[in-house]
mmCIF file of C-alpha atoms in Angstrom:
data_model
loop_
_atom_site.group_PDB
_atom_site.id
_atom_site.type_symbol
_atom_site.label_atom_id
_atom_site.label_comp_id
_atom_site.label_asym_id
_atom_site.label_seq_id
_atom_site.Cartn_x
_atom_site.Cartn_y
_atom_site.Cartn_z
ATOM 1 C CA ARG E 1 118.220 96.031 117.445
ATOM 2 C CA THR E 2 117.052 99.158 115.667
ATOM 3 C CA HIS E 3 115.682 99.149 112.138
ATOM 4 C CA THR E 4 114.519 102.148 110.083
ATOM 5 C CA GLU E 5 113.161 102.381 106.531
ATOM 6 C CA ASN E 6 112.502 105.649 104.698
ATOM 7 C CA LEU E 7 111.064 105.733 101.204
ATOM 8 C CA THR E 8 110.483 109.021 99.367
ATOM 9 C CA GLY E 9 109.412 109.514 95.767
ATOM 10 C CA ARG E 10 108.950 112.684 93.718
ATOM 11 C CA ALA E 11 107.957 113.316 90.135
ATOM 12 C CA THR E 12 107.004 116.336 88.039
ATOM 13 C CA ILE E 13 104.694 115.996 85.065
ATOM 14 C CA GLU E 14 103.836 118.690 82.491
ATOM 15 C CA PRO E 15 101.153 117.122 80.242
ATOM 16 C CA LEU E 16 100.083 120.482 78.805
ATOM 17 C CA PRO E 17 101.707 123.886 78.408
ATOM 18 C CA ASP E 18 101.396 125.900 81.650
ATOM 19 C CA LEU E 19 100.107 122.818 83.549
ATOM 20 C CA LYS E 20 102.464 121.336 86.136
ATOM 21 C CA ILE E 21 101.678 118.329 88.344
ATOM 22 C CA GLU E 22 103.979 117.374 91.197
ATOM 23 C CA LEU E 23 103.606 113.907 92.741
ATOM 24 C CA ASN E 24 104.968 112.977 96.174
ATOM 25 C CA LEU E 25 104.889 109.737 98.122
ATOM 26 C CA ASN E 26 106.539 108.651 101.348
ATOM 27 C CA ARG E 27 106.733 105.723 103.714
ATOM 28 C CA THR E 28 108.477 105.533 107.090
ATOM 29 C CA TYR E 29 108.841 102.413 109.200
ATOM 30 C CA ALA E 30 110.894 102.243 112.404
ATOM 31 C CA ARG E 31 111.115 99.516 115.008
ATOM 32 C CA ASN E 32 113.185 98.805 118.106
ATOM 33 C CA TYR E 33 113.640 95.259 119.377
ATOM 34 C CA SER E 34 115.078 94.232 122.727
ATOM 35 C CA SER E 35 115.138 91.104 124.867
ATOM 36 C CA PHE E 36 116.791 89.761 127.994
ATOM 37 C CA ILE E 37 119.796 87.459 127.704
ATOM 38 C CA THR E 38 119.597 84.820 130.443
ATOM 39 C CA TYR E 39 121.926 82.037 131.455
ATOM 40 C CA ASP E 40 120.594 78.513 132.076
ATOM 41 C CA ASP E 41 122.784 76.712 134.658
ATOM 42 C CA SER E 42 121.230 73.325 134.002
ATOM 43 C CA LEU E 43 121.985 73.448 130.255
ATOM 44 C CA ASN E 44 125.159 75.520 130.640
ATOM 45 C CA ARG E 45 124.122 77.978 127.918
ATOM 46 C CA PHE E 46 122.720 81.428 127.237
ATOM 47 C CA ASN E 47 119.117 82.014 126.155
ATOM 48 C CA PHE E 48 118.716 84.989 123.846
ATOM 49 C CA ASP E 49 114.927 85.260 123.501
ATOM 50 C CA GLY E 50 113.789 86.128 126.997
ATOM 51 C CA THR E 51 110.789 88.494 127.071
ATOM 52 C CA PRO E 52 111.106 89.993 123.573
ATOM 53 C CA ASN E 53 109.919 93.586 123.341
ATOM 54 C CA LEU E 54 109.223 95.346 120.046
ATOM 55 C CA THR E 55 108.056 98.935 119.633
ATOM 56 C CA GLY E 56 107.722 101.002 116.494
ATOM 57 C CA ASN E 57 106.078 103.655 114.343
ATOM 58 C CA PHE E 58 104.660 103.486 110.842
ATOM 59 C CA SER E 59 103.602 106.300 108.507
ATOM 60 C CA ILE E 60 102.571 106.151 104.867
ATOM 61 C CA SER E 61 101.078 108.465 102.261
ATOM 62 C CA THR E 62 97.673 107.306 101.105
ATOM 63 C CA ILE E 63 94.577 108.513 99.217
ATOM 64 C CA THR E 64 91.301 109.045 101.094
ATOM 65 C CA PHE E 65 89.761 111.309 98.447
ATOM 66 C CA ALA E 66 86.773 108.978 97.914
ATOM 67 C CA SER E 67 85.342 109.680 101.381
ATOM 68 C CA ALA E 68 86.406 113.318 101.763
ATOM 69 C CA PHE E 69 83.170 114.982 100.637
ATOM 70 C CA LYS E 70 80.575 112.811 102.381
ATOM 71 C CA LYS E 71 78.435 115.113 104.513
ATOM 72 C CA ASP E 72 77.012 114.460 107.976
ATOM 73 C CA GLU E 73 73.295 114.280 108.640
ATOM 74 C CA LYS E 74 72.042 117.564 110.084
ATOM 75 C CA ASN E 75 70.474 116.302 113.325
ATOM 76 C CA SER E 76 72.002 112.889 114.006
ATOM 77 C CA TYR E 77 75.509 113.773 112.730
ATOM 78 C CA SER E 78 75.671 110.310 111.174
ATOM 79 C CA ASN E 79 77.862 109.835 108.121
ATOM 80 C CA GLU E 80 77.490 107.229 105.385
ATOM 81 C CA VAL E 81 81.211 106.378 105.424
ATOM 82 C CA PHE E 82 81.139 105.676 109.163
ATOM 83 C CA THR E 83 77.938 103.647 108.687
ATOM 84 C CA GLU E 84 79.642 101.587 105.974
ATOM 85 C CA PHE E 85 82.671 101.049 108.214
ATOM 86 C CA ARG E 86 80.548 99.995 111.178
ATOM 87 C CA ASN E 87 77.809 97.916 109.510
ATOM 88 C CA ILE E 88 79.370 96.531 106.321
ATOM 89 C CA GLN E 89 83.155 96.532 106.340
ATOM 90 C CA ARG E 90 83.530 95.112 109.861
ATOM 91 C CA VAL E 91 81.329 92.141 108.973
ATOM 92 C CA LYS E 92 83.192 91.622 105.704
ATOM 93 C CA TYR E 93 86.677 91.653 107.222
ATOM 94 C CA ALA E 94 85.717 89.453 110.157
ATOM 95 C CA GLY E 95 84.776 86.849 107.548
ATOM 96 C CA LEU E 96 87.919 87.422 105.473
ATOM 97 C CA LEU E 97 90.209 87.050 108.484
ATOM 98 C CA ALA E 98 88.376 83.930 109.614
ATOM 99 C CA ALA E 99 88.636 82.431 106.110
ATOM 100 C CA GLU E 100 92.434 82.821 106.309
ATOM 101 C CA ASN E 101 92.605 80.976 109.643
ATOM 102 C CA PRO E 102 91.504 77.300 109.736
ATOM 103 C CA ASN E 103 91.263 77.534 113.538
ATOM 104 C CA SER E 104 88.208 79.796 113.203
ATOM 105 C CA SER E 105 84.616 78.663 112.648
ATOM 106 C CA TYR E 106 81.196 80.306 112.415
ATOM 107 C CA ILE E 107 79.250 80.057 115.694
ATOM 108 C CA ILE E 108 75.619 80.819 116.498
ATOM 109 C CA ASP E 109 75.126 82.339 119.948
ATOM 110 C CA PRO E 110 72.249 80.368 121.562
ATOM 111 C CA VAL E 111 71.247 83.351 123.710
ATOM 112 C CA THR E 112 71.116 86.103 121.064
ATOM 113 C CA ASN E 113 70.691 83.725 118.092
ATOM 114 C CA LYS E 114 73.305 85.826 116.276
ATOM 115 C CA GLY E 115 76.248 84.380 114.430
ATOM 116 C CA TYR E 116 79.895 85.423 114.641
ATOM 117 C CA TRP E 117 83.296 84.150 113.557
ATOM 118 C CA ASP E 118 85.103 82.472 116.423
ATOM 119 C CA GLY E 119 88.243 84.471 117.192
ATOM 120 C CA TYR E 120 87.255 87.479 115.068
ATOM 121 C CA SER E 121 84.410 89.449 116.583
ATOM 122 C CA LEU E 122 83.434 92.862 115.243
ATOM 123 C CA GLU E 123 85.578 94.430 118.005
ATOM 124 C CA HIS E 124 88.766 92.558 117.045
ATOM 125 C CA GLN E 125 91.662 94.953 116.420
ATOM 126 C CA ASP E 126 92.532 93.563 112.971
ATOM 127 C CA VAL E 127 88.876 93.643 111.934
ATOM 128 C CA LEU E 128 88.569 97.283 112.987
ATOM 129 C CA ILE E 129 91.760 98.449 111.274
ATOM 130 C CA ASN E 130 91.076 96.671 107.973
ATOM 131 C CA ALA E 131 87.469 97.897 107.922
ATOM 132 C CA PHE E 132 88.507 101.458 108.816
ATOM 133 C CA VAL E 133 91.112 101.664 106.045
ATOM 134 C CA ALA E 134 88.749 100.081 103.496
ATOM 135 C CA ALA E 135 85.851 102.428 104.249
ATOM 136 C CA TYR E 136 87.816 105.671 104.289
ATOM 137 C CA THR E 137 90.126 104.931 101.345
ATOM 138 C CA GLY E 138 87.339 103.408 99.253
ATOM 139 C CA LYS E 139 89.437 100.273 98.643
ATOM 140 C CA SER E 140 87.582 97.174 99.765
ATOM 141 C CA ASN E 141 88.443 93.458 99.679
ATOM 142 C CA ARG E 142 92.138 94.105 100.381
ATOM 143 C CA LEU E 143 92.900 92.138 103.507
ATOM 144 C CA LYS E 144 96.069 93.259 105.288
ATOM 145 C CA LYS E 145 97.555 90.967 107.912
ATOM 146 C CA ASP E 146 100.909 92.758 107.729
ATOM 147 C CA TYR E 147 100.097 96.474 107.698
ATOM 148 C CA PHE E 148 103.746 97.501 107.525
ATOM 149 C CA SER E 149 104.282 96.069 104.021
ATOM 150 C CA THR E 150 101.720 98.461 102.497
ATOM 151 C CA LEU E 151 102.929 100.467 99.495
ATOM 152 C CA PRO E 152 102.562 104.269 99.601
ATOM 153 C CA MET E 153 100.171 106.133 97.333
ATOM 154 C CA PRO E 154 101.109 109.431 95.664
ATOM 155 C CA ASN E 155 99.804 112.812 96.786
ATOM 156 C CA TRP E 156 99.858 115.774 94.436
ATOM 157 C CA THR E 157 100.123 119.484 93.769
ATOM 158 C CA ILE E 158 98.604 120.941 90.570
ATOM 159 C CA ARG E 159 99.302 124.388 89.151
ATOM 160 C CA TYR E 160 97.861 125.868 85.945
ATOM 161 C CA GLU E 161 98.926 129.263 84.587
ATOM 162 C CA GLY E 162 97.238 129.186 81.188
ATOM 163 C CA LEU E 163 94.010 131.040 82.020
ATOM 164 C CA GLY E 164 95.738 134.395 81.848
ATOM 165 C CA LYS E 165 96.498 133.757 78.182
ATOM 166 C CA ILE E 166 92.832 133.520 77.172
ATOM 167 C CA LYS E 167 92.011 136.509 75.009
ATOM 168 C CA ALA E 168 88.775 137.400 76.823
ATOM 169 C CA LEU E 169 90.611 137.494 80.191
ATOM 170 C CA LYS E 170 93.673 139.386 79.028
ATOM 171 C CA LYS E 171 91.748 142.657 79.196
ATOM 172 C CA THR E 172 91.322 142.281 82.966
ATOM 173 C CA PHE E 173 94.142 140.054 84.190
ATOM 174 C CA LYS E 174 97.864 140.271 83.661
ATOM 175 C CA SER E 175 98.145 136.719 85.058
ATOM 176 C CA LEU E 176 95.669 134.206 86.468
ATOM 177 C CA THR E 177 96.872 131.062 88.249
ATOM 178 C CA LEU E 178 94.863 128.092 89.521
ATOM 179 C CA SER E 179 96.351 125.700 92.068
ATOM 180 C CA HIS E 180 95.282 122.654 94.053
ATOM 181 C CA ALA E 181 97.148 120.456 96.534
ATOM 182 C CA TYR E 182 96.232 117.184 98.220
ATOM 183 C CA ARG E 183 97.958 115.342 101.042
ATOM 184 C CA SER E 184 96.815 112.342 103.071
ATOM 185 C CA THR E 185 98.873 110.339 105.568
ATOM 186 C CA MET E 186 98.082 107.269 107.662
ATOM 187 C CA ASN E 187 99.959 106.767 110.930
ATOM 188 C CA MET E 188 100.239 103.848 113.328
ATOM 189 C CA ALA E 189 102.207 105.325 116.183
ATOM 190 C CA SER E 190 103.680 103.519 119.189
ATOM 191 C CA PHE E 191 102.693 99.971 118.256
ATOM 192 C CA THR E 192 104.119 97.081 120.284
ATOM 193 C CA ASN E 193 104.307 93.321 120.000
ATOM 194 C CA ASN E 194 101.782 91.195 121.889
ATOM 195 C CA LEU E 195 103.499 88.838 124.342
ATOM 196 C CA LEU E 196 100.368 86.647 124.452
ATOM 197 C CA TYR E 197 100.316 86.140 120.685
ATOM 198 C CA GLY E 198 100.604 82.490 119.670
ATOM 199 C CA THR E 199 100.257 80.407 116.511
ATOM 200 C CA ASP E 200 99.925 76.793 115.433
ATOM 201 C CA ASN E 201 102.570 74.977 113.399
ATOM 202 C CA ASN E 202 101.313 76.683 110.223
ATOM 203 C CA GLY E 203 101.577 80.203 111.621
ATOM 204 C CA ASN E 204 97.832 80.700 112.215
ATOM 205 C CA ALA E 205 96.703 82.533 115.351
ATOM 206 C CA ASN E 206 95.304 80.116 117.918
ATOM 207 C CA VAL E 207 95.577 81.838 121.329
ATOM 208 C CA LYS E 208 92.460 83.517 122.722
ATOM 209 C CA ASN E 209 92.553 86.825 124.553
ATOM 210 C CA PRO E 210 92.032 86.228 128.319
ATOM 211 C CA GLY E 211 90.137 89.517 128.590
ATOM 212 C CA ASN E 212 87.937 88.767 125.574
ATOM 213 C CA PRO E 213 87.635 85.047 124.748
ATOM 214 C CA LEU E 214 85.762 85.874 121.533
ATOM 215 C CA ASN E 215 88.985 87.104 119.942
ATOM 216 C CA TYR E 216 92.356 85.654 119.045
ATOM 217 C CA VAL E 217 95.286 87.696 120.316
ATOM 218 C CA ALA E 218 96.565 90.001 117.552
ATOM 219 C CA ARG E 219 100.244 89.891 116.648
ATOM 220 C CA TYR E 220 100.701 93.606 117.346
ATOM 221 C CA ASN E 221 99.045 95.962 119.767
ATOM 222 C CA ILE E 222 98.120 99.042 117.698
ATOM 223 C CA PRO E 223 96.219 101.413 120.010
ATOM 224 C CA THR E 224 95.547 104.170 117.466
ATOM 225 C CA VAL E 225 95.342 104.525 113.691
ATOM 226 C CA THR E 226 95.209 108.108 112.420
ATOM 227 C CA ILE E 227 94.460 109.453 108.952
ATOM 228 C CA SER E 228 95.311 113.129 108.347
ATOM 229 C CA GLU E 229 93.999 114.664 105.144
ATOM 230 C CA GLN E 230 94.484 118.208 103.837
ATOM 231 C CA PHE E 231 93.249 120.001 100.739
ATOM 232 C CA SER E 232 95.580 122.938 101.109
ATOM 233 C CA PRO E 233 94.271 124.394 98.965
ATOM 234 C CA LEU E 234 91.249 122.656 97.494
ATOM 235 C CA VAL E 235 91.113 125.541 95.012
ATOM 236 C CA LYS E 236 93.216 128.684 94.931
ATOM 237 C CA VAL E 237 93.087 131.544 92.426
ATOM 238 C CA ASP E 238 95.924 134.082 92.292
ATOM 239 C CA MET E 239 95.195 137.198 90.249
ATOM 240 C CA GLN E 240 97.392 139.976 88.926
ATOM 241 C CA PHE E 241 95.230 142.706 87.391
ATOM 242 C CA VAL E 242 96.043 144.747 84.334
ATOM 243 C CA LYS E 243 95.339 147.862 86.371
ATOM 244 C CA GLN E 244 98.693 148.744 87.814
ATOM 245 C CA GLY E 245 99.423 147.680 91.377
ATOM 246 C CA TRP E 246 96.343 145.566 92.079
ATOM 247 C CA SER E 247 96.368 141.833 92.939
ATOM 248 C CA GLY E 248 94.002 139.400 94.622
ATOM 249 C CA ASN E 249 93.516 135.825 95.685
ATOM 250 C CA PHE E 250 90.715 133.467 96.638
ATOM 251 C CA GLU E 251 91.258 130.165 98.399
ATOM 252 C CA ILE E 252 89.216 127.230 99.708
ATOM 253 C CA LYS E 253 90.838 124.884 102.218
ATOM 254 C CA LYS E 254 89.545 121.657 103.671
ATOM 255 C CA ASP E 255 91.038 119.220 106.174
ATOM 256 C CA ARG E 256 90.115 116.378 108.493
ATOM 257 C CA THR E 257 91.768 114.073 110.997
ATOM 258 C CA LEU E 258 90.347 110.614 111.703
ATOM 259 C CA SER E 259 91.626 108.854 114.815
ATOM 260 C CA LEU E 260 90.526 105.268 115.447
ATOM 261 C CA SER E 261 91.032 103.985 118.991
ATOM 262 C CA THR E 262 90.997 100.186 118.902
ATOM 263 C CA GLY E 263 90.833 99.913 122.693
ATOM 264 C CA THR E 264 87.908 102.237 123.441
ATOM 265 C CA GLN E 265 86.110 101.453 120.132
ATOM 266 C CA VAL E 266 85.779 105.146 119.304
ATOM 267 C CA LEU E 267 86.455 107.103 116.114
ATOM 268 C CA ASN E 268 87.221 110.791 116.678
ATOM 269 C CA GLU E 269 86.805 113.018 113.641
ATOM 270 C CA ILE E 270 88.059 116.603 113.427
ATOM 271 C CA LYS E 271 87.015 118.549 110.332
ATOM 272 C CA GLY E 272 87.839 122.032 109.113
ATOM 273 C CA ASN E 273 86.654 124.212 106.219
ATOM 274 C CA GLU E 274 88.138 127.600 105.411
ATOM 275 C CA LEU E 275 87.575 130.429 102.939
ATOM 276 C CA VAL E 276 90.303 132.998 102.342
ATOM 277 C CA PHE E 277 89.886 136.303 100.475
ATOM 278 C CA GLY E 278 92.907 138.459 99.804
ATOM 279 C CA ALA E 279 93.701 141.738 98.095
ATOM 280 C CA GLY E 280 96.908 143.632 97.563
ATOM 281 C CA TYR E 281 97.994 146.964 96.207
ATOM 282 C CA LEU E 282 101.454 148.160 95.244
ATOM 283 C CA TYR E 283 101.835 151.964 95.298
ATOM 284 C CA PRO E 284 104.949 152.533 93.185
ATOM 285 C CA LYS E 285 107.661 154.963 94.239
ATOM 286 C CA LEU E 286 105.797 156.620 97.103
ATOM 287 C CA THR E 287 107.762 159.745 98.045
ATOM 288 C CA ILE E 288 107.865 161.118 101.587
ATOM 289 C CA LYS E 289 109.430 164.559 101.286
ATOM 290 C CA LYS E 290 109.576 165.308 105.014
ATOM 291 C CA PHE E 291 112.100 162.511 105.607
ATOM 292 C CA LYS E 292 115.403 162.475 103.798
ATOM 293 C CA VAL E 293 118.209 159.937 103.506
ATOM 294 C CA LYS E 294 121.574 161.246 102.318
ATOM 295 C CA GLY E 295 119.887 164.500 101.419
ATOM 296 C CA LYS E 296 117.221 162.887 99.239
ATOM 297 C CA PRO E 297 113.495 162.384 100.080
ATOM 298 C CA LEU E 298 112.400 158.841 100.873
ATOM 299 C CA GLN E 299 111.118 157.071 97.805
ATOM 300 C CA SER E 300 110.065 153.413 97.716
ATOM 301 C CA ASP E 301 107.190 151.082 96.834
ATOM 302 C CA LEU E 302 104.412 150.784 99.422
ATOM 303 C CA LYS E 303 102.998 147.244 99.572
ATOM 304 C CA ILE E 304 99.549 146.892 101.149
ATOM 305 C CA LYS E 305 98.021 143.470 101.854
ATOM 306 C CA VAL E 306 94.609 142.524 103.317
ATOM 307 C CA ASP E 307 93.484 138.944 104.029
ATOM 308 C CA LEU E 308 90.157 137.807 105.441
ATOM 309 C CA SER E 309 89.617 134.157 106.375
ATOM 310 C CA VAL E 310 86.538 132.386 107.706
ATOM 311 C CA ARG E 311 87.139 128.927 109.157
ATOM 312 C CA LYS E 312 84.790 126.413 110.754
ATOM 313 C CA ASN E 313 86.107 123.539 112.887
ATOM 314 C CA SER E 314 84.087 120.670 114.320
ATOM 315 C CA THR E 315 84.950 117.620 116.408
ATOM 316 C CA LEU E 316 82.756 114.512 116.484
ATOM 317 C CA GLN E 317 83.024 111.402 118.617
ATOM 318 C CA ARG E 318 81.666 108.358 116.791
ATOM 319 C CA ARG E 319 81.081 105.358 119.061
ATOM 320 C CA ILE E 320 81.501 102.121 117.138
ATOM 321 C CA VAL E 321 79.656 99.737 119.444
ATOM 322 C CA ASP E 322 76.313 101.597 119.532
ATOM 323 C CA GLY E 323 76.753 103.883 116.498
ATOM 324 C CA ILE E 324 76.091 107.117 118.406
ATOM 325 C CA ASN E 325 77.640 110.312 116.971
ATOM 326 C CA THR E 326 78.233 113.184 119.409
ATOM 327 C CA PRO E 327 79.673 116.662 118.681
ATOM 328 C CA THR E 328 82.233 117.497 121.376
ATOM 329 C CA ALA E 329 83.811 120.736 120.150
ATOM 330 C CA GLY E 330 83.721 123.281 117.360
ATOM 331 C CA GLN E 331 84.157 126.921 116.531
ATOM 332 C CA ARG E 332 83.889 129.474 113.768
ATOM 333 C CA ILE E 333 87.032 131.575 113.452
ATOM 334 C CA ILE E 334 87.108 134.880 111.558
ATOM 335 C CA THR E 335 90.560 136.350 111.000
ATOM 336 C CA LEU E 336 91.501 139.705 109.474
ATOM 337 C CA ARG E 337 95.155 140.376 108.651
ATOM 338 C CA THR E 338 96.400 143.681 107.230
ATOM 339 C CA SER E 339 99.903 144.948 106.633
ATOM 340 C CA ALA E 340 101.782 147.760 104.903
ATOM 341 C CA ASP E 341 105.485 147.493 104.033
ATOM 342 C CA TYR E 342 107.733 150.377 103.080
ATOM 343 C CA GLN E 343 111.454 150.010 102.380
ATOM 344 C CA ILE E 344 113.248 153.004 103.883
ATOM 345 C CA THR E 345 116.699 151.998 102.614
ATOM 346 C CA ASN E 346 118.200 148.896 101.046
ATOM 347 C CA ASN E 347 118.777 147.516 104.543
ATOM 348 C CA VAL E 348 115.807 148.880 106.519
ATOM 349 C CA THR E 349 112.125 147.997 106.047
ATOM 350 C CA LEU E 350 109.244 149.498 108.026
ATOM 351 C CA ARG E 351 106.087 147.424 108.465
ATOM 352 C CA PHE E 352 102.716 148.364 109.982
ATOM 353 C CA PHE E 353 100.217 145.619 110.793
ATOM 354 C CA PHE E 354 96.776 145.061 112.288
ATOM 355 C CA ASP E 355 95.399 141.560 112.945
ATOM 356 C CA LYS E 356 92.115 140.590 114.576
ATOM 357 C CA THR E 357 90.704 137.132 115.325
ATOM 358 C CA LEU E 358 87.129 136.377 116.415
ATOM 359 C CA ASN E 359 86.400 132.913 117.806
ATOM 360 C CA ARG E 360 82.733 131.893 118.036
ATOM 361 C CA PRO E 361 82.148 128.403 119.514
ATOM 362 C CA VAL E 362 79.333 126.209 118.208
ATOM 363 C CA VAL E 363 78.938 124.260 121.463
ATOM 364 C CA SER E 364 77.547 125.787 124.643
ATOM 365 C CA SER E 365 80.422 124.576 126.840
ATOM 366 C CA SER E 366 82.782 127.220 125.375
ATOM 367 C CA PHE E 367 82.631 131.005 125.237
ATOM 368 C CA PRO E 368 83.475 133.511 122.461
ATOM 369 C CA THR E 369 86.870 135.187 122.399
ATOM 370 C CA SER E 370 88.498 138.029 120.482
ATOM 371 C CA ASN E 371 92.189 138.792 119.955
ATOM 372 C CA THR E 372 93.754 141.915 118.447
ATOM 373 C CA ASN E 373 97.384 142.324 117.469
ATOM 374 C CA ALA E 374 98.596 145.660 116.083
ATOM 375 C CA GLY E 375 101.808 147.619 115.841
ATOM 376 C CA PHE E 376 104.840 148.202 113.674
ATOM 377 C CA SER E 377 108.203 146.589 113.159
ATOM 378 C CA ILE E 378 111.522 147.699 111.733
ATOM 379 C CA ARG E 379 113.638 145.076 110.026
ATOM 380 C CA PHE E 380 117.364 145.564 109.560
ATOM 381 C CA THR E 381 119.216 143.498 106.970
ATOM 382 C CA LEU E 382 122.932 143.213 107.546
ATOM 383 C CA GLY E 383 125.150 142.817 104.528
ATOM 384 C CA SER E 384 127.968 144.324 102.539
#
């Protein structure tokens, strides 16, 4: 049996003149269920529930804005959100899960003299996932035993075009546009049912994991939970100057990907920050007298564009059991893109370009690289 749910929502709000807010939310849930059909000779009947197998994927828009700007410590690379997840939220959700299950009780280990909830240690999958979501979304005390019933949260795009109408700016700018966009998605890919999962007559988990007797078997096996967040852009300014032909843009981008592995007890965090500076110039009706089309000299607008971006990427491995944070990769990427477009005829456009990328790693295990791409292209547009 195959089951798929897709939920998409969109809305546009204009609370002020020249201010437009677009909201988007989405939720996708897909599962495939299969089982063997066996025949029982002694009872002369078919059995339809032999070795049930369920696989699926789940994706939902969420908001992780509250933890987006927490910085790492300079030397230890520790982060207060990860510390909260590891030291506070795990303890809290172990207790909340145990409180929902009458089969669990609080036990004091006679060797370490430390207490824990029977069936829900700090390494239990459901403890980890609930604590992870709570810490990085900033929403605590919301216990989720059925993750796939979660409601999506809206993401947004904001655009404001009113700055260019301010009298003091009109002397310099023909138009001035501010924009901001936010997107965050949580994914639980390739989850499966747990064949060892068992409950009592009231539906409470009561079967211990043979490999880890401290924990009850979770209903689903969810190996990885991933949160992908992008501020693309965090802030962008598009400028059209009063001086004829000139334009510019400035942009700040920010993104991160958090990947929680419930099996290895590791949180991998990939973060990126980027600055983009751009400038453009439109040379109107540039005439090239040496080349003629249908007896007339070439005359068209020349569009020149220059973009410079500086991006820094870093990858950290955060070990949950011992709390050690280790940088594993990272680089600083500088990219220069230039182009010049000239329309020879209505159907032919000539473009010159020069791009250069410098990659400077921040870890000693990698080496610097440089790539250059230059040339020209001719684009033909077919039409009547």
